[in-house]
Short mmCIF file of C-alpha atoms and ligand atoms in Angstrom, two decimals:
data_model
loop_
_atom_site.label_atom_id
_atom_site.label_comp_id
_atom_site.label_asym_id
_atom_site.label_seq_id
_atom_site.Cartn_x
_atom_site.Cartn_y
_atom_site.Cartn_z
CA UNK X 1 139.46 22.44 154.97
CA UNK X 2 137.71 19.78 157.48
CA UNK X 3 139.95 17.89 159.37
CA UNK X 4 137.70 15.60 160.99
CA UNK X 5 134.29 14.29 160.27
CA UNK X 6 132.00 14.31 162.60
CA UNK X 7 128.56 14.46 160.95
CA UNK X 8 128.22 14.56 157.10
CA UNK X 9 130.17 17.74 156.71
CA UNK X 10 133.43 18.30 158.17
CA UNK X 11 134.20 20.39 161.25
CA UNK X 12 136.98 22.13 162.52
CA UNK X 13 139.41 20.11 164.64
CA UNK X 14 139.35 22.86 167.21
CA UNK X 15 138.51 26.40 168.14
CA UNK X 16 142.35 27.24 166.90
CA UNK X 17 142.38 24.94 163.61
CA UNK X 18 139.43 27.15 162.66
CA UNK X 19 140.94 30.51 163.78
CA UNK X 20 144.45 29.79 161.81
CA UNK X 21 142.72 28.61 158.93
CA UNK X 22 140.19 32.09 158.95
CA UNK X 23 143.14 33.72 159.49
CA UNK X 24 144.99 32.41 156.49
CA UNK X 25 142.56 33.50 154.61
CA UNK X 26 142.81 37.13 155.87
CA UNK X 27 146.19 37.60 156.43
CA UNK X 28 147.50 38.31 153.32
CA UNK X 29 148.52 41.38 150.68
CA UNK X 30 145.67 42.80 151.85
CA UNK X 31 146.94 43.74 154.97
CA UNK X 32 151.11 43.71 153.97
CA UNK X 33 150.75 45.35 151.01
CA UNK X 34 147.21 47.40 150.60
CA UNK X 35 146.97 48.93 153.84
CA UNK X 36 150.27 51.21 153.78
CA UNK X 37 149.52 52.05 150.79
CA UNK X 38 146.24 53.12 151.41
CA UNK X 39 147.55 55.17 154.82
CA UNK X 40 150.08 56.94 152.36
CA UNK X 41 147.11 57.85 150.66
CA UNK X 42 144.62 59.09 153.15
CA UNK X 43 146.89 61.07 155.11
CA UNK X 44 148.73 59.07 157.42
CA UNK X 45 147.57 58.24 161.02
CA UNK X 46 144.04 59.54 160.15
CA UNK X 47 143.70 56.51 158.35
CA UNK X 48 145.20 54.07 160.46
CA UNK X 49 142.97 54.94 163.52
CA UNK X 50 139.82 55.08 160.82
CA UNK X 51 140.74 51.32 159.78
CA UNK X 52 140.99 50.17 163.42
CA UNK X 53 137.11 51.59 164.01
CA UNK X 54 135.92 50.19 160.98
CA UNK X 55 137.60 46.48 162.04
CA UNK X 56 135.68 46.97 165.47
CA UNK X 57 132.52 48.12 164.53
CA UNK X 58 131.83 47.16 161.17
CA UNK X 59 134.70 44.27 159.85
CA UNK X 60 133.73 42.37 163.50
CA UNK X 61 129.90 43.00 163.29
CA UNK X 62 130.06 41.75 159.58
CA UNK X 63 132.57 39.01 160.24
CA UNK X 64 130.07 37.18 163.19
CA UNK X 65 127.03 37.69 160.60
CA UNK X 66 128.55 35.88 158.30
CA UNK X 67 129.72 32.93 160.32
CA UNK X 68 126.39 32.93 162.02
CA UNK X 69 124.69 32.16 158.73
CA UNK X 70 127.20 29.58 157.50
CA UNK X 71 127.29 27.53 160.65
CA UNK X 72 123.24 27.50 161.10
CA UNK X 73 122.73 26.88 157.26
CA UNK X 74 125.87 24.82 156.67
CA UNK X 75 126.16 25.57 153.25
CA UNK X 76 128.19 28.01 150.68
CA UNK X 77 126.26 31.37 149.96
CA UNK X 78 124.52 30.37 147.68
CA UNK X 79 123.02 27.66 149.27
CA UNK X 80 123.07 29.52 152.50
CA UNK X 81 120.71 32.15 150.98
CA UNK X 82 118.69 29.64 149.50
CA UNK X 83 118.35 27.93 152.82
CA UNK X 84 117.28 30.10 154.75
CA UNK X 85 115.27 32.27 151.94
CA UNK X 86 114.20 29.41 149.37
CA UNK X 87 112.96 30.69 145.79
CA UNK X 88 113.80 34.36 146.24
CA UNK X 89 116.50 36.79 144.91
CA UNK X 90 118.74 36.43 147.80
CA UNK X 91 120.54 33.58 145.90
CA UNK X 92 122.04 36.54 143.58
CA UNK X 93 124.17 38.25 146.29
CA UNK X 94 125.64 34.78 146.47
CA UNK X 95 126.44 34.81 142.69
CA UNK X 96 127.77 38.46 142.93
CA UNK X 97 130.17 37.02 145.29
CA UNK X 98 131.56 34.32 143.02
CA UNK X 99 131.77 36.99 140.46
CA UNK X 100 134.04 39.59 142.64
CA UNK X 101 135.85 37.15 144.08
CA UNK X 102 137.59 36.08 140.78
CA UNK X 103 137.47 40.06 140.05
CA UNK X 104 139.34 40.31 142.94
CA UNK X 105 142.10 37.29 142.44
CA UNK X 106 142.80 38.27 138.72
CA UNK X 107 144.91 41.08 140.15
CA UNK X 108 145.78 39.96 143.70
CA UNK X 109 147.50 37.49 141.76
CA UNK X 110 149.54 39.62 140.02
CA UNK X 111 150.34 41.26 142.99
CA UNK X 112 151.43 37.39 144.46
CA UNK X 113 153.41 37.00 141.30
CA UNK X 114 155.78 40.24 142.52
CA UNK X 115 156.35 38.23 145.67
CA UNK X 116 157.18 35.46 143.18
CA UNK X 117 159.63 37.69 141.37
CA UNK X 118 161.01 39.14 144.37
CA UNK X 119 161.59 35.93 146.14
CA UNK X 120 164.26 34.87 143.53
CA UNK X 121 165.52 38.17 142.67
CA UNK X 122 166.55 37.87 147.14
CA UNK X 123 168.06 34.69 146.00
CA UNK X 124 170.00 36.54 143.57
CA UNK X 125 171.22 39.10 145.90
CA UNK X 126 169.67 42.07 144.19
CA UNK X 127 169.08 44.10 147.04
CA UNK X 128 172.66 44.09 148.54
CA UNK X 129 173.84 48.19 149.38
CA UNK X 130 170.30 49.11 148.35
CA UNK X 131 169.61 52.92 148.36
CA UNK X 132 165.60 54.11 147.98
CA UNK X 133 166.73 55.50 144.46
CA UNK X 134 168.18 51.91 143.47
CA UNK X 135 164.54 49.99 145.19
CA UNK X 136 162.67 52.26 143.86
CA UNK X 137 163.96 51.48 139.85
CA UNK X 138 164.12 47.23 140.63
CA UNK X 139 160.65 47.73 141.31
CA UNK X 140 159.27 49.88 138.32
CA UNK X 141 162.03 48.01 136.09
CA UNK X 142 160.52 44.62 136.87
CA UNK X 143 156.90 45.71 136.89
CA UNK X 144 157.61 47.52 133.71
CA UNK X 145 158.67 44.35 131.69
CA UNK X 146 155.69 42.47 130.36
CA UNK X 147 157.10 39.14 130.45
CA UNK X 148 158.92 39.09 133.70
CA UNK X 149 155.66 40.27 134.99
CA UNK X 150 153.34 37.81 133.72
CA UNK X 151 155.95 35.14 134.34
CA UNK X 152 155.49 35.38 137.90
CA UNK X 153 151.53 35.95 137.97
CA UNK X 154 151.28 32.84 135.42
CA UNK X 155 153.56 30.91 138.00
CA UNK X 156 151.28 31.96 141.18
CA UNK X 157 148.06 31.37 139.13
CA UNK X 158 149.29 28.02 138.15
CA UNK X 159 150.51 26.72 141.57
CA UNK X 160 146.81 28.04 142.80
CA UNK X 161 145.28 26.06 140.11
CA UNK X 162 147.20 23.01 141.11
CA UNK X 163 146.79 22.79 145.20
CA UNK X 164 142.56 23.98 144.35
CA UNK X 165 142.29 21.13 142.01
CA UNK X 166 143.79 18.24 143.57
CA UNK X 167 141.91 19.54 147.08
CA UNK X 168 145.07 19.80 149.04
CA UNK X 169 144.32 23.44 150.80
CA UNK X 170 144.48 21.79 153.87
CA UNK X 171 147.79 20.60 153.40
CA UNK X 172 148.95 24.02 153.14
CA UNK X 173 146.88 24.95 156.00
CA UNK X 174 148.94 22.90 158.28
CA UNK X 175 151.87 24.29 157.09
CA UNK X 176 150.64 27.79 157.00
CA UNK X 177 150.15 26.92 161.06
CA UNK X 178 153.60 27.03 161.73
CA UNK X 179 154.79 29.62 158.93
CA UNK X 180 152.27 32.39 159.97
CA UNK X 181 153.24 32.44 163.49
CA UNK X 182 157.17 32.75 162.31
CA UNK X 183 155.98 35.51 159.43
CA UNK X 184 154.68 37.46 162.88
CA UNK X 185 157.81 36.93 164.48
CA UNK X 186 159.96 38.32 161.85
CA UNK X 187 157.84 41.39 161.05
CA UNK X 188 158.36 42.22 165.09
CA UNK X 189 161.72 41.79 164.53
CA UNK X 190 161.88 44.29 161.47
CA UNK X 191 159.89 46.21 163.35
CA UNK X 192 162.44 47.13 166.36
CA UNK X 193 164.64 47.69 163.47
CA UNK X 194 162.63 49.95 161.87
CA UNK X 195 162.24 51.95 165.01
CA UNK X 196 165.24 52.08 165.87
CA UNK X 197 166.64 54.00 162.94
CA UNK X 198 168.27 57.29 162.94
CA UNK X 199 165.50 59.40 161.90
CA UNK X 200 162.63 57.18 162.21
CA UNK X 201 160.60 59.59 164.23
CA UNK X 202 159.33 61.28 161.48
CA UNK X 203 157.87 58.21 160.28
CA UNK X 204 155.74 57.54 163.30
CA UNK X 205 154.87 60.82 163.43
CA UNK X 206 153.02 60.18 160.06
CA UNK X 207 151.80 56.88 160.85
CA UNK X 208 150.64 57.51 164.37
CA UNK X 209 150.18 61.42 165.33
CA UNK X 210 147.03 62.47 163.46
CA UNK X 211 146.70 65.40 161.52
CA UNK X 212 143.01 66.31 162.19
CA UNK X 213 142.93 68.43 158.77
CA UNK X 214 143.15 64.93 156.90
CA UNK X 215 139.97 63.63 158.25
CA UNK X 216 137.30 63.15 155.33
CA UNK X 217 134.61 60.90 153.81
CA UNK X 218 137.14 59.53 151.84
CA UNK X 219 139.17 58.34 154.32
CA UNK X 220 136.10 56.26 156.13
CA UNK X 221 135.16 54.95 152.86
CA UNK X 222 138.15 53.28 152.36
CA UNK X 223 138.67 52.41 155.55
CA UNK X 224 135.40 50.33 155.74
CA UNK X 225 136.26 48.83 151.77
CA UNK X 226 140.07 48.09 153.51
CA UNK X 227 138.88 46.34 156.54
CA UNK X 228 136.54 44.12 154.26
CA UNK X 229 138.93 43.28 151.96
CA UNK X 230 141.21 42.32 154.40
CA UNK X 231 139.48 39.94 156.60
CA UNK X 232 137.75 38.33 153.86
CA UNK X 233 134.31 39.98 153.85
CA UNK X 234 131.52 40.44 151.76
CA UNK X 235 131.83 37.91 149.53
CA UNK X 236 130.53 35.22 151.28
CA UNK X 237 134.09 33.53 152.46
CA UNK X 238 133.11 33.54 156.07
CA UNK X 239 129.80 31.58 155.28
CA UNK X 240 131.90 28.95 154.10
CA UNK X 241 134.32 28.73 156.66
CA UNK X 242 131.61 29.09 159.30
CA UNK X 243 129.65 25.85 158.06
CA UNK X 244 132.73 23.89 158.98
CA UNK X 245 132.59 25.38 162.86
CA UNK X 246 131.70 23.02 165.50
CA UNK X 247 128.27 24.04 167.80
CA UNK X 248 130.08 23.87 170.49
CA UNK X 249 132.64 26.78 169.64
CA UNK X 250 132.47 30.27 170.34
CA UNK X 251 131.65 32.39 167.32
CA UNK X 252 132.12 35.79 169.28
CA UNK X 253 135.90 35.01 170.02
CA UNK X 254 136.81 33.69 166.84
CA UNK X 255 135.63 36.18 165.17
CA UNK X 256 137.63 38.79 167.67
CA UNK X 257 140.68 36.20 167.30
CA UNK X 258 140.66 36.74 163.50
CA UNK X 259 139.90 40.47 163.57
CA UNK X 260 142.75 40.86 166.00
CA UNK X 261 145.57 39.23 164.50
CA UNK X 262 144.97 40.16 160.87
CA UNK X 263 144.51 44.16 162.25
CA UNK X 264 147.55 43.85 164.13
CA UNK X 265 150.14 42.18 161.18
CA UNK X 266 148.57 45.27 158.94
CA UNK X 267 149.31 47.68 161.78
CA UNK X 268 152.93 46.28 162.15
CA UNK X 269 153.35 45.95 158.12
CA UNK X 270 152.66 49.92 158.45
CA UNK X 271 155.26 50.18 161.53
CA UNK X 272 157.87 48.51 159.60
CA UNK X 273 157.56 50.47 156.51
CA UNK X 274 156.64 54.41 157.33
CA UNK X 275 159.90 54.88 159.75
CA UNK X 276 161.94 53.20 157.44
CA UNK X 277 160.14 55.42 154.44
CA UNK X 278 160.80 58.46 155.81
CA UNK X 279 164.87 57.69 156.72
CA UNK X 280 165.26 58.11 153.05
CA UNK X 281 166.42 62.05 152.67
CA UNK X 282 164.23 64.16 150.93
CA UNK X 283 160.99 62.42 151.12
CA UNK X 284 158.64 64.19 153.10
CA UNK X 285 155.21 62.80 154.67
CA UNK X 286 153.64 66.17 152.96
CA UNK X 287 154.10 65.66 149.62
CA UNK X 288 154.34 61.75 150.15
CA UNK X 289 151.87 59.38 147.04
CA UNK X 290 152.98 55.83 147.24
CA UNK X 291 153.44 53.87 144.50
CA UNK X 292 151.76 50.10 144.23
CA UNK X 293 155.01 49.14 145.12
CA UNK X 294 155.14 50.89 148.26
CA UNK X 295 156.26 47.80 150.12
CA UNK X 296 158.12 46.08 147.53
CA UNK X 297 160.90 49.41 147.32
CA UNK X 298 160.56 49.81 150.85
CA UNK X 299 161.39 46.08 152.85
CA UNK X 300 164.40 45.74 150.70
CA UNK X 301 165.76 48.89 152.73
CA UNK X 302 165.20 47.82 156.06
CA UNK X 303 166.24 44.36 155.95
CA UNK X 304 169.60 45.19 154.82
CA UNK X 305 170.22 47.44 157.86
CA UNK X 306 169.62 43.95 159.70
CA UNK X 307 173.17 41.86 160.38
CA UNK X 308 172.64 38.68 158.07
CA UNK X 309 170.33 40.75 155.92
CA UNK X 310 169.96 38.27 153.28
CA UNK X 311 168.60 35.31 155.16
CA UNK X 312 166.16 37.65 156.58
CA UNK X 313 165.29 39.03 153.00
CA UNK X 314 164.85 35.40 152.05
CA UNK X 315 162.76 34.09 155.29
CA UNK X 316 160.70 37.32 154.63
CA UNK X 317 159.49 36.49 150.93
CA UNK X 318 159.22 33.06 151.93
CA UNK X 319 156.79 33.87 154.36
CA UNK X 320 155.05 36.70 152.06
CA UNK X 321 154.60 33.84 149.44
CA UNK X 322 152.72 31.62 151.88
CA UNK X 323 150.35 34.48 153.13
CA UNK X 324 149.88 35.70 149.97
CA UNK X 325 148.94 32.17 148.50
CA UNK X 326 147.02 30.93 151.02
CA UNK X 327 144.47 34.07 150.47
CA UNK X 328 144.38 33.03 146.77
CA UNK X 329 143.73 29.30 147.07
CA UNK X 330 140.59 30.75 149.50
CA UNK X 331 139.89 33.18 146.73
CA UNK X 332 139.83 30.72 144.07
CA UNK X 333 137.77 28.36 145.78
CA UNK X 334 134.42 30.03 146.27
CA UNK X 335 134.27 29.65 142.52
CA UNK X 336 135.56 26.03 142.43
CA UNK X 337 132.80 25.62 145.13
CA UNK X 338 130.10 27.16 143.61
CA UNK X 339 130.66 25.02 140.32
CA UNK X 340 131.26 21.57 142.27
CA UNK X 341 127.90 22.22 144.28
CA UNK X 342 126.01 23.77 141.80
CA UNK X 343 126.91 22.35 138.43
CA UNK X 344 128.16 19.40 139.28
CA UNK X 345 131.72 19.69 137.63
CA UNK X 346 134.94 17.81 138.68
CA UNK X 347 137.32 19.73 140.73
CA UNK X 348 139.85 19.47 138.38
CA UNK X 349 137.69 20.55 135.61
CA UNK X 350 136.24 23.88 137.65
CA UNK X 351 140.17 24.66 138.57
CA UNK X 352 141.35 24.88 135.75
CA UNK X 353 138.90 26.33 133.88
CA UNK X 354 138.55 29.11 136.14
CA UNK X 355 142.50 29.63 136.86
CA UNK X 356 142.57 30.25 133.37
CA UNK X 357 139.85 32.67 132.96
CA UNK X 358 141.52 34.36 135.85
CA UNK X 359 144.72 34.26 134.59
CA UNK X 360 143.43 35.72 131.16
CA UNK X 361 141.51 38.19 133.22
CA UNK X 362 144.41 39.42 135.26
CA UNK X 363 146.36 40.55 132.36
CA UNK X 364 145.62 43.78 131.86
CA UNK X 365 145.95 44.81 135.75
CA UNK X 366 149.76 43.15 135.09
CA UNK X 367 150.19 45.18 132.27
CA UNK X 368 149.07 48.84 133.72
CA UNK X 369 151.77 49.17 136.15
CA UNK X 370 153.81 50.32 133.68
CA UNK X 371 154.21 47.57 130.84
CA UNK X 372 151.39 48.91 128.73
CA UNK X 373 151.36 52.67 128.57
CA UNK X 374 147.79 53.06 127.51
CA UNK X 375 146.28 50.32 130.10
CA UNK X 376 148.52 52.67 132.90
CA UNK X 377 147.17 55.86 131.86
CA UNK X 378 143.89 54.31 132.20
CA UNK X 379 144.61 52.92 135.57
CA UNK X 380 143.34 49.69 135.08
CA UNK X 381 144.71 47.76 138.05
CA UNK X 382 143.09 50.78 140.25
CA UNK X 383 139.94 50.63 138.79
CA UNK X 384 139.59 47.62 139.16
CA UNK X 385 140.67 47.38 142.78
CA UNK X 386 138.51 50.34 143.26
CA UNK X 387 134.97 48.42 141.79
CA UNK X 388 135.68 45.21 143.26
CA UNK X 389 137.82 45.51 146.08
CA UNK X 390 135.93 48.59 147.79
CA UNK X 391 133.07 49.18 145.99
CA UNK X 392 131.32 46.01 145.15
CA UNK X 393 132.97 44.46 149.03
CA UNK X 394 130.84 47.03 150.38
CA UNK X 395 127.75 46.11 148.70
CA UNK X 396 127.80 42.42 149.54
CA UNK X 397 128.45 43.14 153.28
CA UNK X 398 125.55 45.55 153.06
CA UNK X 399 123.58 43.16 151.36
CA UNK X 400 124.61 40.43 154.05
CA UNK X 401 123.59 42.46 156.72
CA UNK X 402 120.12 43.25 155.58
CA UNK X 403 119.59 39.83 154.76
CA UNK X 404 120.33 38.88 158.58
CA UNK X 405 118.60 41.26 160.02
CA UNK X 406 115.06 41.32 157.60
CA UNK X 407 115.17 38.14 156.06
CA UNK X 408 116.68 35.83 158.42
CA UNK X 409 115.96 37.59 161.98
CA UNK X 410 117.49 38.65 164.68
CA UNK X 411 116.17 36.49 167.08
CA UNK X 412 117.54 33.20 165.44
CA UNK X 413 120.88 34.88 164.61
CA UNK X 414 121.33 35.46 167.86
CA UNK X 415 119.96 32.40 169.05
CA UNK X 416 123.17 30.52 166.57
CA UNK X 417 125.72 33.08 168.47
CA UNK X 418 124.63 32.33 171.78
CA UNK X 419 125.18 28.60 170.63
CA UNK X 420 128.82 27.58 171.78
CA UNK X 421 129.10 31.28 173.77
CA UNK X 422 126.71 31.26 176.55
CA UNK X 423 127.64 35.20 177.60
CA UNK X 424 127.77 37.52 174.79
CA UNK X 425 129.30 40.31 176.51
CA UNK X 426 128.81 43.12 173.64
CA UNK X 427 125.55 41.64 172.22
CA UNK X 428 124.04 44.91 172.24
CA UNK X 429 127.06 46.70 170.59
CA UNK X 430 126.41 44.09 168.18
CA UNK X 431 122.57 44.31 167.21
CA UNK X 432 123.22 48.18 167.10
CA UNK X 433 125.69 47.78 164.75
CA UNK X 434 123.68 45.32 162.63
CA UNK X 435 120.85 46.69 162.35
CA UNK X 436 121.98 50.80 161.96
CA UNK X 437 125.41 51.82 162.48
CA UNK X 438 127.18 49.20 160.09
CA UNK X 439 124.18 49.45 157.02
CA UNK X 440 124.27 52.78 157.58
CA UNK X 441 127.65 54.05 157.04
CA UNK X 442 127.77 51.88 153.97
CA UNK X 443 124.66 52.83 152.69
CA UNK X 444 125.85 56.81 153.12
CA UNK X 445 129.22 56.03 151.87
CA UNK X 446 127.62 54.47 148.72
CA UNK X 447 125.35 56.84 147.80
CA UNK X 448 128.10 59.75 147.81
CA UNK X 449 130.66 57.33 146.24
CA UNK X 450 130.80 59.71 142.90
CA UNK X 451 132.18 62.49 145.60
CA UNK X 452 134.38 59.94 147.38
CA UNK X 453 136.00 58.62 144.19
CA UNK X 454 136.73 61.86 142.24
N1 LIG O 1 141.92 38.98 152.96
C1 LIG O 1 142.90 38.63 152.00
C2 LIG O 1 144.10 39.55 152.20
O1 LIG O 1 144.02 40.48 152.90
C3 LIG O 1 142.41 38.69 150.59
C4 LIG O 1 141.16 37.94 150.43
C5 LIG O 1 141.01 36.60 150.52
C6 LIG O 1 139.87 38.47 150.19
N2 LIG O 1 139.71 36.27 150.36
C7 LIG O 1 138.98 37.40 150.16
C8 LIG O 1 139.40 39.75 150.02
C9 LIG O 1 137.62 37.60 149.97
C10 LIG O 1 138.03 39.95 149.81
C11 LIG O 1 137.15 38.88 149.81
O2 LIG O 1 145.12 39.34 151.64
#
């Protein structure tokens, strides 16, 4: 992660080595995969517009409280807490962090591991003359197999395990530099396609014309949990990465940098898939409950409408491999961190102990997609998604911004922003939001969660 020393701990090369590296981290499944599904869910464009206010007012707000506190304390969360707050309970939200976020890689993994699978199964030109009927079966056909499923989620787990214990993340980060930018590229290019299908206006009639009758607690709810999970909030992540950013830079446009471009690859993943979606006779936005395959069955269909479909298929899983690893290698190492810093393990040790337990952990959310007919009925991969990826997101956020504002201060938060950005244009916007709007709306949308999630 540092690329050049300057004091004890590393720093950021530059403004943009810390932006693309943030942004790794964000841009992920999180935004390819989870967020059309979640807009199939909630109704469409409803959602889409509730994600982008919950990115500006609450994702942003949260984002620059968390970098604030890593860059003054200069430490993980836990130690950050403990800095600033020595001897009390704070050092718990810290913990709860490690916790989710190995929660919250046991079954993004699996989720990597269908990228896995569907990388060679491109390769081996299953996709050519695809119809949604034929997508649609590769998808529950593969999930459905135990070993071809757990195959691919061992093989993402283990190359995880391997780059977080030898310390070679930023390796990858230099490559991710120049892959993410091309991964944009392409999904503008699938994009026009999508568009520009007979028929797609239905599709962007779902994805962009609200229908005010779909507007509901729900849909905030997990439009806040959606714009947490995927800028990498509330569990302590930004801390990290903001103890390794210079003084000098400017927290207040990084922050908007890495809000921006993640929101906008989720808004585009969303673009690409609905028009395409709704080509397919006889599926109607109405009646429409995506699968967790969503964009799995529906890429396949767009790409080969694209001359030389199959080297875009390729480039396209390619890419969705490197996104979707670089979010677990910063998954898996606030763990690795924690147990480096705190009890003193090797790397190599704290790696692969706790890419097994994840691996071990993730097997059941592999197995309820299908493979396992009682862990499906149960819905374990939801419920689990459900606790940690909304539910227990939303708690740590909340409990990051009350720690900012009663326990560390306003006044020397704002004093570390104003470090590096001499004019904070929407510095009021941003105390408002830290101090009532974002706390509240969590705090309101946890305390009727029993409503929300029925
Ligand atoms: N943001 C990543 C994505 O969208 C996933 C992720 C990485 C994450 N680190 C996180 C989610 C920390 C929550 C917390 O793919």
């Amino acid at each position: 992660m540092a690329e050049k020393e300057t004091s004890k701990r590393g720093t950021w090369g530059s403004k943009v080595a810390f932006i693309l590296a943030a942004a790794g981290s964000a841009i992920g499944l999180g935004s390819l995969w989870r967020f059309p599904i979640m807009v199939g869910r909630l109704g469409g464009a409803v959602y889409v517009f509730a994600y982008i206010l919950a990115v500006f007012f609450i994702g942003f707000t949260e984002m620059l409280a968390e970098l604030a506190i890593g860059r003054r304390t200069q430490k993980n969360p836990v130690g950050a807490f403990e800095a600033i707050r020595p001897h009390s309970g704070w050092k718990y939200l810290g913990y709860a962090g490690v916790i989710t976020t190995m929660a919250i890689l046991s079954y993004y993994a699996v989720v990597a591991g269908w990228a896995f699978g569907y990388l060679y199964k491109t390769i081996f030109g299953l996709f050519r003359n695809i119809t949604w009927e034929s997508s649609a079966a590769i998808f529950e056909r593969f999930v459905a197999n135990p070993w071809e499923s757990l195959f691919c989620f061992f093989m993402v787990m283990a190359i995880t395990t391997y780059i977080i214990s030898r310390g070679i993340q930023s390796g990858i980060e230099r490559f991710a530099k120049i892959l993410m930018p091309l991964l944009f590229i392409l999904m503008i290019f699938l994009a026009v396609r999508a568009l520009t299908l007979p028929g797609a206006s239905r599709g962007i009639a779902f994805y962009l014309k609200p229908d005010l009758s779909q507007i509901d607690v729900k849909v905030l709810f997990f439009a806040i949990g959606q714009a947490f999970y995927s800028l990498s909030l509330g569990m302590g992540i930004m801390i990290t990465y903001g103890s390794y950013i210079s003084r000098r830079e400017n927290l207040v446009s990084s922050a908007g940098w890495v809000c921006f471009s993640t929101t906008l690859v989720a808004f585009l993943a969303g673009i690409i898939i609905y028009p395409t979606l709704f080509t397919t006779p006889g599926l109607s936005p109405e009646k429409f409950e995506p699968s967790l395959g969503l964009m799995f069955q529906t890429i396949p269909l767009v790409i080969d409408k694209l001359p030389g479909g199959f080297l875009f298929g390729l480039l396209f899983f390619i890419l969705l491999q490197v996104a979707a690893l670089t979010s677990t290698i910063s998954l898996l190492e606030v763990p690795v961190a924690f147990f480096i810093d705190e009890h003193k393990w090797t790397r190599p040790k704290a790696a692969i102990f706790l890419g097994s337990l994840c691996f071990l952990l993730g097997i059941p959310s592999a197995l309820s997609v299908g493979a396992s007919a009682t862990l499906t009925r149960f819905g374990f991969f939801n419920k689990m998604d459900l606790l940690f990826g909304n539910i227990l997101l939303a708690i740590g956020g909340l409990g990051v911004l009350i720690f900012l504002v009663y326990f560390w201060g306003l006044k020397p938060a704002l004093e570390e922003i104003r470090t590096g950005c001499p004019r904070f244009r929407l510095e009021k916007l941003w105390v408002f939001n830290v101090r009532f709007l974002a706390p509240l709306a969590i705090l309101i949308l946890l305390v009727f969660i029993k409503t929300i999630t029925q």
